[in-house]
Every structure is written in C-alpha cells, then in structure tokens.
PDB file of C-alpha atoms in Angstrom:
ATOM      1  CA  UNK S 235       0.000   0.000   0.000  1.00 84.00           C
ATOM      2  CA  UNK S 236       1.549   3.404  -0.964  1.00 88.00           C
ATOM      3  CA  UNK S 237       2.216   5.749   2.269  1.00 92.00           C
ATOM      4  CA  UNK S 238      -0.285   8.462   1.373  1.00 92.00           C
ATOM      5  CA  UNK S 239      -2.904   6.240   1.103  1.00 92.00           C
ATOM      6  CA  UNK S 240      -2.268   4.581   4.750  1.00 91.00           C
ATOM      7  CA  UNK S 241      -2.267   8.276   5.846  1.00 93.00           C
ATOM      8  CA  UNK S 242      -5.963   8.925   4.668  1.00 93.00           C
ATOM      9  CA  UNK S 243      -6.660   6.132   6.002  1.00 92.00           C
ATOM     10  CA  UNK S 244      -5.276   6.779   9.427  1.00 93.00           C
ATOM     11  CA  UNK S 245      -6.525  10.708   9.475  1.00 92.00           C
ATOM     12  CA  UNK S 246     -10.256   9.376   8.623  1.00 92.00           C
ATOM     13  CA  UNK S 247     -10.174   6.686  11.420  1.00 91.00           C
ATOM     14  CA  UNK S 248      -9.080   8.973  14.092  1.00 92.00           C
ATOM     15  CA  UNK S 249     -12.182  11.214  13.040  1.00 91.00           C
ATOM     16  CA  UNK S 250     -14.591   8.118  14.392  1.00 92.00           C
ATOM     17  CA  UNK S 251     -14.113   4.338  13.784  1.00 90.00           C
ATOM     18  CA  UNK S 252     -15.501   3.224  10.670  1.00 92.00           C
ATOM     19  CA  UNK S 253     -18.941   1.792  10.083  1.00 90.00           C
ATOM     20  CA  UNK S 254     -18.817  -0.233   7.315  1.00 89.00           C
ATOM     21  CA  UNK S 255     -16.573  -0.259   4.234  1.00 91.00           C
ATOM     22  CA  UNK S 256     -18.971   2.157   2.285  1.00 89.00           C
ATOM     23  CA  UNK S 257     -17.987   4.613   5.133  1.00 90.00           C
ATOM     24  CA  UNK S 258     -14.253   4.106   5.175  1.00 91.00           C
ATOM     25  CA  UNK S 259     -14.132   4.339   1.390  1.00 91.00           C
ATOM     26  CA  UNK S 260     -16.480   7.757   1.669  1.00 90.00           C
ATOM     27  CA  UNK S 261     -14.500   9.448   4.814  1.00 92.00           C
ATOM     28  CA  UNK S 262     -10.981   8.333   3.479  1.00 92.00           C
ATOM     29  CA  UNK S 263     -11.000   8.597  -0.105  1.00 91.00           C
ATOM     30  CA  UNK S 264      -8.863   6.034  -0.667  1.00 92.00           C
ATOM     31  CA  UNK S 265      -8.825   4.304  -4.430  1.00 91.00           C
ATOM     32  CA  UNK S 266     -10.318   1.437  -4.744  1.00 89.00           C
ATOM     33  CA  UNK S 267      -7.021  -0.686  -4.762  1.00 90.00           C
ATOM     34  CA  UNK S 268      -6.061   0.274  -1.627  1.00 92.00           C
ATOM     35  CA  UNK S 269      -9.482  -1.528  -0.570  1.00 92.00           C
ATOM     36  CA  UNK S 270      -8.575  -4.337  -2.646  1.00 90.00           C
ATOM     37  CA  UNK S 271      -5.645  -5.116  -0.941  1.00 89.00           C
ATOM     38  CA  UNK S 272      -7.169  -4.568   2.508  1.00 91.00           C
ATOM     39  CA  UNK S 273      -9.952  -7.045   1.776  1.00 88.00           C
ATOM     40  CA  UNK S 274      -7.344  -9.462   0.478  1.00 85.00           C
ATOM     41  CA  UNK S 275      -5.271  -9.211   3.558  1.00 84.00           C
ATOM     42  CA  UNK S 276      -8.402  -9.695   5.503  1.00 85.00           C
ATOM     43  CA  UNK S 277      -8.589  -6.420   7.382  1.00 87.00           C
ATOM     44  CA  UNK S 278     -12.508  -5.760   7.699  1.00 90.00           C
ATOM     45  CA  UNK S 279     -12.854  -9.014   9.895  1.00 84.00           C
ATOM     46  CA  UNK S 280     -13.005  -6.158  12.862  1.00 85.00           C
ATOM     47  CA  UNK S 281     -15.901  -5.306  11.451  1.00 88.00           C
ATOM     48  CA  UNK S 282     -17.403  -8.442  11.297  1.00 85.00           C
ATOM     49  CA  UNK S 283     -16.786  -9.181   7.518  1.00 87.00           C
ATOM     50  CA  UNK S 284     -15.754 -12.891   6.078  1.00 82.00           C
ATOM     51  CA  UNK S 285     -12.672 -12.062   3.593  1.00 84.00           C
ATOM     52  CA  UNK S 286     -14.762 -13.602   1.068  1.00 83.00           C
ATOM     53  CA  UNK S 287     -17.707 -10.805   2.036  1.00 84.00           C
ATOM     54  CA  UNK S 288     -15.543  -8.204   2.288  1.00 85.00           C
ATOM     55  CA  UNK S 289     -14.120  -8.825  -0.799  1.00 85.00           C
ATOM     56  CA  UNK S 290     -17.298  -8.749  -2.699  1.00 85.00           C
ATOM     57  CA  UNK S 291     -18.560  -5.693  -0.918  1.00 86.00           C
ATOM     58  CA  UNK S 292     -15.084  -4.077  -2.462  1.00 89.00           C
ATOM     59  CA  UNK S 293     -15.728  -5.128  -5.923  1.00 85.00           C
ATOM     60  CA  UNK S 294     -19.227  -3.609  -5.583  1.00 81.00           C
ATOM     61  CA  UNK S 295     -17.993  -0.344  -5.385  1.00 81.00           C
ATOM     62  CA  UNK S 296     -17.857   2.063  -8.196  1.00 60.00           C
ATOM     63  CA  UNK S 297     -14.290   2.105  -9.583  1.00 53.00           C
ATOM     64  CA  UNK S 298     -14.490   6.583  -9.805  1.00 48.00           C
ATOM     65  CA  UNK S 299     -13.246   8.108  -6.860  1.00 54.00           C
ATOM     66  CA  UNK S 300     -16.728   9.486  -4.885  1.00 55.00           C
ATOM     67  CA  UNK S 301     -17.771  13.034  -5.166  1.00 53.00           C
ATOM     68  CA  UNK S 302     -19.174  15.016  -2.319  1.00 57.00           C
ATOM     69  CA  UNK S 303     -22.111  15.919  -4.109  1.00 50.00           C
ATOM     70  CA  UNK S 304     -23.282  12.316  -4.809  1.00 54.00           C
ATOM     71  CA  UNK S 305     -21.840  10.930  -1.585  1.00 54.00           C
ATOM     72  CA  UNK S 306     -25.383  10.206  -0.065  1.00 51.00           C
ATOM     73  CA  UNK S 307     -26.633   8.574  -3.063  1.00 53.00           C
ATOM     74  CA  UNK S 308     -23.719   6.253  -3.865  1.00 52.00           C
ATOM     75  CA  UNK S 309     -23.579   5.173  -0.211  1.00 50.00           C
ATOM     76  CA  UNK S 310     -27.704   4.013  -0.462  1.00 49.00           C
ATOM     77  CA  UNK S 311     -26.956   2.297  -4.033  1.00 51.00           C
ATOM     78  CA  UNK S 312     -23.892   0.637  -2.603  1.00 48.00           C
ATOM     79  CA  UNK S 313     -24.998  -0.472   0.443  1.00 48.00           C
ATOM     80  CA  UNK S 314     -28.277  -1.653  -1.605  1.00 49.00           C
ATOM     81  CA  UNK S 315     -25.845  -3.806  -4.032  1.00 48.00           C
ATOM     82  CA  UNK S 316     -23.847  -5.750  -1.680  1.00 44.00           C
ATOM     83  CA  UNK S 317     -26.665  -7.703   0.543  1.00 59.00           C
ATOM     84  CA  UNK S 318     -25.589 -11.065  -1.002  1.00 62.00           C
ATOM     85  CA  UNK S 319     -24.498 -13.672   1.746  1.00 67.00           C
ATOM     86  CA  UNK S 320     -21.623 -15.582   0.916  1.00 67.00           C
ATOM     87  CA  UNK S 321     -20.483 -18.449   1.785  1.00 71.00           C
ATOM     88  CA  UNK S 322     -17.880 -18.497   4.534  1.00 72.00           C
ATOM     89  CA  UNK S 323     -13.940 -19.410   3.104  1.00 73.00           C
ATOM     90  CA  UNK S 324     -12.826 -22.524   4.389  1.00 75.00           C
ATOM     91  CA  UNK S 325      -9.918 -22.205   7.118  1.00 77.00           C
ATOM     92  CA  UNK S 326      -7.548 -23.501   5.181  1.00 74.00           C
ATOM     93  CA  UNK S 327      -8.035 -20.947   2.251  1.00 75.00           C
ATOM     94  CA  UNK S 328      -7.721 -18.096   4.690  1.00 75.00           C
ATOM     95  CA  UNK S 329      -4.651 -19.581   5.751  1.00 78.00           C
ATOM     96  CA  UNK S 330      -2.909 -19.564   2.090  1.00 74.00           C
ATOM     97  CA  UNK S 331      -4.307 -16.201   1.600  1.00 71.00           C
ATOM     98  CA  UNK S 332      -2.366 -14.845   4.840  1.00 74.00           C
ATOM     99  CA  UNK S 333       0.482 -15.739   3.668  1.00 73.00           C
ATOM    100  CA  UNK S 334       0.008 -14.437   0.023  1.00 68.00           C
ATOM    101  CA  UNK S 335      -0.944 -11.088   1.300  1.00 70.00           C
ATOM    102  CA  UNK S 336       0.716 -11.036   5.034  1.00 67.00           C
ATOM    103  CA  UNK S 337       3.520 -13.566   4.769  1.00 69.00           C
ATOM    104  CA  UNK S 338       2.327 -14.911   7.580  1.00 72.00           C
ATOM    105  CA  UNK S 339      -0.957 -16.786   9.383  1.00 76.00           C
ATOM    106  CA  UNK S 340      -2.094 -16.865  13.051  1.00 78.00           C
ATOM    107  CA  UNK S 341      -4.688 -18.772  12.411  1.00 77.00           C
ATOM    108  CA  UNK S 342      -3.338 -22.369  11.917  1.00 81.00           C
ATOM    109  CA  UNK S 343      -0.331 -23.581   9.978  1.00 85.00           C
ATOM    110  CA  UNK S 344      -0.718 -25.128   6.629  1.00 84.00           C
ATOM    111  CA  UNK S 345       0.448 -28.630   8.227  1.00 86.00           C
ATOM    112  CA  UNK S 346      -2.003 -28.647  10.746  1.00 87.00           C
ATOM    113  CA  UNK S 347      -4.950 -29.216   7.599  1.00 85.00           C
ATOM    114  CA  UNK S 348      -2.179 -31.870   6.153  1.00 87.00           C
ATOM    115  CA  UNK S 349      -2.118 -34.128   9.624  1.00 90.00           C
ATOM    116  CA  UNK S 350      -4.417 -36.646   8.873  1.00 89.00           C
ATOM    117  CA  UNK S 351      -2.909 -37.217   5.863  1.00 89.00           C
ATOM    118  CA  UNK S 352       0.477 -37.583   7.395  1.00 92.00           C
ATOM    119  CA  UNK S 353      -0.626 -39.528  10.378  1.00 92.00           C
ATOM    120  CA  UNK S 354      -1.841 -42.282   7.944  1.00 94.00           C
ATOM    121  CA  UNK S 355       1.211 -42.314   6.337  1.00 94.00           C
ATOM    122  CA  UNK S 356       3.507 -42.627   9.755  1.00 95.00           C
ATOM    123  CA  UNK S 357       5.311 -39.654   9.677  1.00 96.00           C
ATOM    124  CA  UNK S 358       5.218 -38.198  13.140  1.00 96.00           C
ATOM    125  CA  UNK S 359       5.385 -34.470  14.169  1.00 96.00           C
ATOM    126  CA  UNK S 360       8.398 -32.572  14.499  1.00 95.00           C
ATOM    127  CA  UNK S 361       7.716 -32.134  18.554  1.00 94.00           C
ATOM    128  CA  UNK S 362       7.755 -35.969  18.648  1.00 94.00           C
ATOM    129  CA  UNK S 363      11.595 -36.241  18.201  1.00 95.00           C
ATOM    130  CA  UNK S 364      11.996 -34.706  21.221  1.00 92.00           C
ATOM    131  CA  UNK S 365      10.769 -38.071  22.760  1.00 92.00           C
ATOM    132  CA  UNK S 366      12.633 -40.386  20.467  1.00 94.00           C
ATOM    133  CA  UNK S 367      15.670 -42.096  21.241  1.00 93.00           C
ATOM    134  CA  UNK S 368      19.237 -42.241  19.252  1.00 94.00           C
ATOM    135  CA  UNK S 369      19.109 -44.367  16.893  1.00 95.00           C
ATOM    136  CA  UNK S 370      15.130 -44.225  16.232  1.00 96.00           C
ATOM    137  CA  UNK S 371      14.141 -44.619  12.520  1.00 96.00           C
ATOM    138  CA  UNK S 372      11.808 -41.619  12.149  1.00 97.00           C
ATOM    139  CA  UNK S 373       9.586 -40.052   9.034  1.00 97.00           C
ATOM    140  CA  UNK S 374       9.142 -36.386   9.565  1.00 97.00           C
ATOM    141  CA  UNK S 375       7.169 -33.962   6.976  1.00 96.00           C
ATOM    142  CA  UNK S 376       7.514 -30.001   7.211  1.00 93.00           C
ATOM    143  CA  UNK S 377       7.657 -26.760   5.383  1.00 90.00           C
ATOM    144  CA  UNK S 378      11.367 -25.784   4.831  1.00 91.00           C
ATOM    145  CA  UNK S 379      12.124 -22.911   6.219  1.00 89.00           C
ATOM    146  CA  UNK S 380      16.011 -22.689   5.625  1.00 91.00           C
ATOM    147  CA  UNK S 381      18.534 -24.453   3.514  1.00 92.00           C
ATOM    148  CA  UNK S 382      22.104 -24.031   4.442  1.00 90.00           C
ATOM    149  CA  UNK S 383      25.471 -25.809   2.954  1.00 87.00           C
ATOM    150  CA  UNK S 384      28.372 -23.944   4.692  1.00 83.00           C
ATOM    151  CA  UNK S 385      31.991 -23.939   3.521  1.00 79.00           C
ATOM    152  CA  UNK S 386      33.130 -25.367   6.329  1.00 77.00           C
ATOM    153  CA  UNK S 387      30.964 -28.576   6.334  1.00 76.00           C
ATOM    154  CA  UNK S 388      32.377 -30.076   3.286  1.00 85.00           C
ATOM    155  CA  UNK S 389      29.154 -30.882   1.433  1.00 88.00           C
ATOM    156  CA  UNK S 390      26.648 -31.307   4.076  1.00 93.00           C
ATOM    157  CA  UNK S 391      23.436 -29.313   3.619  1.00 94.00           C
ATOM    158  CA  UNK S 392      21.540 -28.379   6.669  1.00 94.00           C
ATOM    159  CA  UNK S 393      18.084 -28.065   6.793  1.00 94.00           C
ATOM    160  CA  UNK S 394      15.282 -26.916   8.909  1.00 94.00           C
ATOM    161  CA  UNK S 395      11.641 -27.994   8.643  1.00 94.00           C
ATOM    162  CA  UNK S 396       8.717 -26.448  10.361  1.00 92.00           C
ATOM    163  CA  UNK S 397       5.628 -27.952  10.825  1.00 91.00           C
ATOM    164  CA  UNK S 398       2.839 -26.643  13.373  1.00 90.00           C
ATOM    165  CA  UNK S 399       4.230 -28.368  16.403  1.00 93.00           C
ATOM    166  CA  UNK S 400       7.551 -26.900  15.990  1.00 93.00           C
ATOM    167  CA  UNK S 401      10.974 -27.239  13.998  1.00 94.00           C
ATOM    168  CA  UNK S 402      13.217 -30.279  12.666  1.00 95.00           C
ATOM    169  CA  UNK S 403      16.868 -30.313  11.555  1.00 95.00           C
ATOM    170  CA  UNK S 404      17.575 -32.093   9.054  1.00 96.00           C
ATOM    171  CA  UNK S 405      21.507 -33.429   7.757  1.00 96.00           C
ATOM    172  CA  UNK S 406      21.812 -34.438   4.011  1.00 96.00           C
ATOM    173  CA  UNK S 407      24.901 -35.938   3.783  1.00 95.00           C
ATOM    174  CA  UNK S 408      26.874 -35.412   0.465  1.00 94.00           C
ATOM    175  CA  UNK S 409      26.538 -38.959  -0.692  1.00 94.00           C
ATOM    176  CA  UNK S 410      22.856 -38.405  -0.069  1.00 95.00           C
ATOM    177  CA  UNK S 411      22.604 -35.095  -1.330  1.00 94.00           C
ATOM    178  CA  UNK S 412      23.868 -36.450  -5.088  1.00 93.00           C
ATOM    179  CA  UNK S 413      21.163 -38.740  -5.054  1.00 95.00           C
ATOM    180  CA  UNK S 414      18.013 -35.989  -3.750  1.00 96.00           C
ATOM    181  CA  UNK S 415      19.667 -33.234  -5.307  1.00 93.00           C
ATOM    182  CA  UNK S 416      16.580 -31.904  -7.140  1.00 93.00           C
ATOM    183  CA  UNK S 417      14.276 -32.777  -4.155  1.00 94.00           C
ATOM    184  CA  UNK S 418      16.546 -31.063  -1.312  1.00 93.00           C
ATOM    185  CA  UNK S 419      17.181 -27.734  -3.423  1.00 90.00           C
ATOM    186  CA  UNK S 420      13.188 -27.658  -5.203  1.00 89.00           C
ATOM    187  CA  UNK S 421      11.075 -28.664  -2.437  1.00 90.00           C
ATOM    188  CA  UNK S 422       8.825 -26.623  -0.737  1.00 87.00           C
ATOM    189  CA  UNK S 423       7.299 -29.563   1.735  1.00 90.00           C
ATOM    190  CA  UNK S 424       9.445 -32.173   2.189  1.00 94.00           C
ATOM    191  CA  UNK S 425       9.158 -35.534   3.928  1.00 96.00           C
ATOM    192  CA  UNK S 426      12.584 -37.009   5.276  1.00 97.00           C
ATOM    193  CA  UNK S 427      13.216 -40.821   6.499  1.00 97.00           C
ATOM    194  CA  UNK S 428      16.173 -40.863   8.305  1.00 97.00           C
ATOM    195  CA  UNK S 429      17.620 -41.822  12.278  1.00 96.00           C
ATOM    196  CA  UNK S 430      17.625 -40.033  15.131  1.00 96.00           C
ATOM    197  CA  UNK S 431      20.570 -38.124  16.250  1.00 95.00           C
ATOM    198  CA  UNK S 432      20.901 -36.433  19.650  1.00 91.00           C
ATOM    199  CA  UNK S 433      23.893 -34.582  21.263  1.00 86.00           C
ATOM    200  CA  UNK S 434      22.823 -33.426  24.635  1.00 81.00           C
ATOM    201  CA  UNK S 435      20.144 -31.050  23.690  1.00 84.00           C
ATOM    202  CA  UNK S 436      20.637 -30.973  20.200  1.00 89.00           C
ATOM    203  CA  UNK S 437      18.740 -33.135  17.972  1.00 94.00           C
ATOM    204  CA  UNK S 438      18.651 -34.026  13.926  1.00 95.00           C
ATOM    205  CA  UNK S 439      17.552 -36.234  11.501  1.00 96.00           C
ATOM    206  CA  UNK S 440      20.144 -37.833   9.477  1.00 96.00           C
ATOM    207  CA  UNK S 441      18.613 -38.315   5.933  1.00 96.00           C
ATOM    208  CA  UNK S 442      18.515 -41.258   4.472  1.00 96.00           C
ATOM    209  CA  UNK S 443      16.023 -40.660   1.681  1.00 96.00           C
ATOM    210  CA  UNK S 444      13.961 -37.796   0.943  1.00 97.00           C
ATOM    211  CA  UNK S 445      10.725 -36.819  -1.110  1.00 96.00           C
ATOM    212  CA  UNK S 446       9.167 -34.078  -2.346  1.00 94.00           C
ATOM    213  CA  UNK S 447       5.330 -33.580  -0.723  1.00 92.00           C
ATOM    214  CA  UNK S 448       4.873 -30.226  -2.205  1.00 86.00           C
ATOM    215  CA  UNK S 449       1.666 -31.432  -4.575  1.00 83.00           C
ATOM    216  CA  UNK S 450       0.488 -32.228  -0.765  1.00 82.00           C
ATOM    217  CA  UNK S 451      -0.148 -27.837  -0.488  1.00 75.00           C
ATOM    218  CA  UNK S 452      -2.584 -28.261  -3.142  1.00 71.00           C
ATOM    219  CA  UNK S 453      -4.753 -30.248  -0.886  1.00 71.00           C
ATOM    220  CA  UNK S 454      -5.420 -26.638   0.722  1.00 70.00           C
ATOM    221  CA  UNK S 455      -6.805 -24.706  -2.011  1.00 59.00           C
ATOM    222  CA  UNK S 456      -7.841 -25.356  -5.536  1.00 47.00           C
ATOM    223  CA  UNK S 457      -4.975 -22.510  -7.043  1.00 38.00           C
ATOM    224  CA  UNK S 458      -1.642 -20.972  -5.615  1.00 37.00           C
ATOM    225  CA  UNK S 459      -0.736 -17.709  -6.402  1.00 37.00           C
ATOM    226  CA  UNK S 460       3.261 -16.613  -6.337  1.00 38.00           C
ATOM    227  CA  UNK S 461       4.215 -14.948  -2.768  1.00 35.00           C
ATOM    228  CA  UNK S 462       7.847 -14.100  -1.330  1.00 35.00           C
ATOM    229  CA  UNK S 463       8.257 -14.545   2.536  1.00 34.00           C
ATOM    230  CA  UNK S 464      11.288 -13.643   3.993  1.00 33.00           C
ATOM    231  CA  UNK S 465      11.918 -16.279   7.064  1.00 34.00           C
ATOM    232  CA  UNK S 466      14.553 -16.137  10.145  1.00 34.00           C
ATOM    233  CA  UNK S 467      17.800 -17.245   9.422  1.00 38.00           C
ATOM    234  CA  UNK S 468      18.326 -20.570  11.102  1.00 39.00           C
ATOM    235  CA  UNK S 469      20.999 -21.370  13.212  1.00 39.00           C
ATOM    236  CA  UNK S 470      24.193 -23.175  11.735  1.00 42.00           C
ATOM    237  CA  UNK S 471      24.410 -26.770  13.215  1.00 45.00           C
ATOM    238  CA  UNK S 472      28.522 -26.872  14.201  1.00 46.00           C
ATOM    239  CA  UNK S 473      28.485 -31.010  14.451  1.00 49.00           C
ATOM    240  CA  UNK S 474      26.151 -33.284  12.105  1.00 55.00           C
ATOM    241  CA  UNK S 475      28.114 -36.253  13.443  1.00 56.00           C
ATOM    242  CA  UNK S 476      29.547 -38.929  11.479  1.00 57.00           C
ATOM    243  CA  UNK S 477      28.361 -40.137   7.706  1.00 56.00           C
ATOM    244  CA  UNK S 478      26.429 -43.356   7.993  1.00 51.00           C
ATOM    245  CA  UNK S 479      27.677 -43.974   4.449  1.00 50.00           C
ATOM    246  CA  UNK S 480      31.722 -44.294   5.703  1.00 52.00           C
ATOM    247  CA  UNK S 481      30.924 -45.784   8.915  1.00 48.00           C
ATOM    248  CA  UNK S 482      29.328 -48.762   7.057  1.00 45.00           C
ATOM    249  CA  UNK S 483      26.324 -48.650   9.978  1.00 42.00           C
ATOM    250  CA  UNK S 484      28.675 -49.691  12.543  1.00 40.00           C
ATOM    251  CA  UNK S 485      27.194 -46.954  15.034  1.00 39.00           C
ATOM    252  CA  UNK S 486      23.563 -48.591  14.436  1.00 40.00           C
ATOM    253  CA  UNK S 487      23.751 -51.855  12.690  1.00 36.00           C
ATOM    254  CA  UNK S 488      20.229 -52.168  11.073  1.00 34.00           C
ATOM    255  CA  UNK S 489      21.028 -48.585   9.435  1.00 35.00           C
ATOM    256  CA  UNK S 490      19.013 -50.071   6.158  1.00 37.00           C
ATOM    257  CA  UNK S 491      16.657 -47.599   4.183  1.00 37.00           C
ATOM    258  CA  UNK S 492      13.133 -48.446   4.301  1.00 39.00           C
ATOM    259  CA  UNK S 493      10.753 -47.904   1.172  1.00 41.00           C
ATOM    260  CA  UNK S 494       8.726 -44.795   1.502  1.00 40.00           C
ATOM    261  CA  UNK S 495       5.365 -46.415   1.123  1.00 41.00           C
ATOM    262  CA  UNK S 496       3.293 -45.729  -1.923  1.00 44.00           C
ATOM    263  CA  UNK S 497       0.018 -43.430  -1.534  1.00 42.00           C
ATOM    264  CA  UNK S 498      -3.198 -43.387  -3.847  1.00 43.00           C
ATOM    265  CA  UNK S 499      -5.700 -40.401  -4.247  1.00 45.00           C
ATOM    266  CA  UNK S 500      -2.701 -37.612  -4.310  1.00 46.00           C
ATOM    267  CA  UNK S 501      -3.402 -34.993  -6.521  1.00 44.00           C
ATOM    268  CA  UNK S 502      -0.980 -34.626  -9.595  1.00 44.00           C
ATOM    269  CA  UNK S 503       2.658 -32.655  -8.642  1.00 42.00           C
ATOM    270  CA  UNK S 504       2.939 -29.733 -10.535  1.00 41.00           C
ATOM    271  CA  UNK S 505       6.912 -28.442 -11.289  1.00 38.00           C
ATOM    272  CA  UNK S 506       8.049 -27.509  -7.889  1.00 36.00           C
ATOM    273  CA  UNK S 507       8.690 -23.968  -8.743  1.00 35.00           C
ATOM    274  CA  UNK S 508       5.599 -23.369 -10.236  1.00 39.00           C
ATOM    275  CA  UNK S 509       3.644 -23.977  -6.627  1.00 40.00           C
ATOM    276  CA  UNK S 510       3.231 -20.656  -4.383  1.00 51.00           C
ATOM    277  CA  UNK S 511       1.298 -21.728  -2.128  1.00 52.00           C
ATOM    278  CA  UNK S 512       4.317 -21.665   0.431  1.00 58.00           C
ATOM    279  CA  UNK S 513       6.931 -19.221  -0.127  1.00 56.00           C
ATOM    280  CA  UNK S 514      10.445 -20.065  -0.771  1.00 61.00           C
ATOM    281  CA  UNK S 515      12.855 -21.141   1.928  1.00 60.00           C
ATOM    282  CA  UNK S 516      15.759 -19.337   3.132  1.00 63.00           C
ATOM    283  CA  UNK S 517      18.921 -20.775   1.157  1.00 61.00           C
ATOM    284  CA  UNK S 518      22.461 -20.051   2.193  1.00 59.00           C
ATOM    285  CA  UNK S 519      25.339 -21.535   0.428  1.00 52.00           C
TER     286      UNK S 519
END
C-alpha cells in the first residue's frame, strides 16, 4: 500500500471508527485498490466481515473516486448492491491467503490441515523427536524454512523444517545429497526418512532418503498464487556427526533404508517452482 494512502486512512479513522466499508471508502477517499488489498489481507474481519464478504462488498464499489455531491446517493446504491451472503472461506483458504498477502498466518499452519494425511502415512510431528531415542528410525514432513550448505561442512546441507508443532533439523549428507539433489534444493514440503541423532540437547535427523510432498499444499486450495516470505535465518548446526555412508552402519547396525510407502488419491505434482502456495525457503550456500 503506498504511504499516502495509509495516511488517509489513518486521518479518517481517528475522526470516528468506521462503520462499514462504504464509510471508510467515503471518509478516506482512498482508491479502490487500496481496498482491494485490505480485503485481500483480511482487514474488515473487525468489522465483522468474512474475507470472502468483504471482498465482494469491495468489488461492488464504483471504480471513480466518490464526489461530495453524490456521496449520499452512492452510499444508499452501494450499500443496496452488496446484501448477497456468501459463503464463509474454508480455514484452510484463509490460511494460504495470509500468507500471500501477510507472509504470515495466526490462524493455523498449513500442516495442521495436512495431519491426517500424514498420520496415515507414519510420519510423526516434528515435537515428537523430542521423545525419540538415538538411533530411532523416524519419518518427519515439514515446510522448509532454511537451507544451508556452509563452507566449512564439506558438502553437508543443513536443513530446517517447520511444521505446526515446531521445527526439525535435518543433515543431508553429500553422498545423499547427489542422489536428492533436485528434491533437497526444489522442495517446498518435504518428507525425510532418516535416524535419530541427539547430542545433549541438540537433535537431527540424518537423511537417508527424501521426497518431495509439495503437490500435498494443493490439498489446501484449488490454485496458488506466487508470494515471497522472507523467514529467520536458522541457526548453523557446528556437528552433524559422522556419515552413515563411511561408517558402514557400525554406530547402528540395522542402518538399512526403508521404502517410503506408496500413496493413492494424491493430486498430480505440478513443477516444484511453479507452486506458491508456500513461499520459498531461506537458502544459504
């Protein structure tokens, strides 16, 4: 929103609250863009307007700036134009328009609508590891929120996973990594089978196989729309431990990948960069 706008808004507001959006748009004089993008972001909610609603009330209005003289009478054939009841958005939709118009959500994450799903599929939350012991073969599923492969680590990419219990560190070793490449540097939801690794309070999940889960977002709405979101940078994990791969599974004998099992009903992937419906991760190299 430009800053002159935001200032009419302001001014108008500390006048009297607003009534309705026909009043803000009246008192303000804002364009009708700047209501667009209001509406999109969900702002009228305060005045006890569904995004959906609001957004229709919005498109109802004349696209002219108003005029004093014919305030009254476009306020009465407004008003009169947008008594159509909507249908509520679903949760989930509100949730992918957050973060296309706030970069954020407080009301749920997108895993939380992706649970069941995940549940059948035995792939636990990320606040579950905490539980786990060394050694555990575990199948964890998040958002990525930062990909890191520093100098110093001689291949190893570091990555962290959110989902809407909490956070997961992942290691991709560089034997690994030539095998996932495209999955570890493409995917936007990722599901990692790996072991357990904890060093005092420090836990990861050493991959052993990895898939992209992205086509999983579309589950939450029926289109995705590009968004950029910068995240916090994550914090660089000193000591991975040792490669599986050279230690020939000496440190836990039955170190054996297990076949991701097969699922039915998924909706067709699309190319991983063309889905929005998360923003990009964090990548540091």
């Amino acid at each position: 929103m430009q800053e002159d706008e935001i200032g009419k808004l302001t001014a108008a507001r500390n006048t009297r609250p607003f009534r309705d959006i026909d009043d803000l748009w009246l008192r303000s004089g804002v364009r009708r863009a700047t209501l667009d993008k209001l509406a999109a972001a969900d702002a009228f909610r305060s005045m006890g307007l569904d995004r959906r609603q609001a957004l229709w009330q919005v498109k109802a209005l004349a696209n002219a700036p108003p005029l004093p003289l014919f305030a009254h009478a476009d306020a009465r054939e407004t008003h009169d134009a947008v008594h159509v009841a909507l249908p509520e958005m679903p949760v989930s939709e509100h949730v992918i328009n957050d973060y296309q118009t706030l970069r954020l959500s407080l009301k749920a994450h997108p895993m939380s609508f992706l649970r069941e799903h995940l549940t059948a599929e035995k792939i636990v939350p990320c606040d579950r590891l905490r539980a786990m012991k060394d050694g555990a073969y575990v199948r964890v599923a998040g958002v990525i929120l930062v990909r890191q492969r520093p100098g110093s680590a001689k291949g190893v990419v570091f990555m962290m996973l959110e989902d809407e219990t909490g956070v997961a560190n992942a290691v991709v070793w560089p034997k690994t990594l030539e095998r996932f490449r495209k999955t570890v540097m493409q995917a936007r939801l990722i599901l990692v089978t790996g072991r357990i690794q904890r060093h005092e309070d420090i836990i990861h999940v050493v991959s052993q196989s990895l898939e992209d889960r992205s086509d999983m977002l579309m589950l939450l709405s029926e289109w995705a729309a590009d968004t950029k979101l910068p995240l916090a940078n994550a914090d660089e994990v000193v000591s991975p431990g040792p490669d599986p791969s050279e230690t020939n599974g000496s440190r836990h004998p039955r170190w054996q990948p297990k076949a991701t099992p097969k699922t039915t009903g998924r909706p067709r992937p699309l190319h991983p960069r063309g889905e929005r419906v998360i923003p990009k991760s964090r990548d540091f190299h």
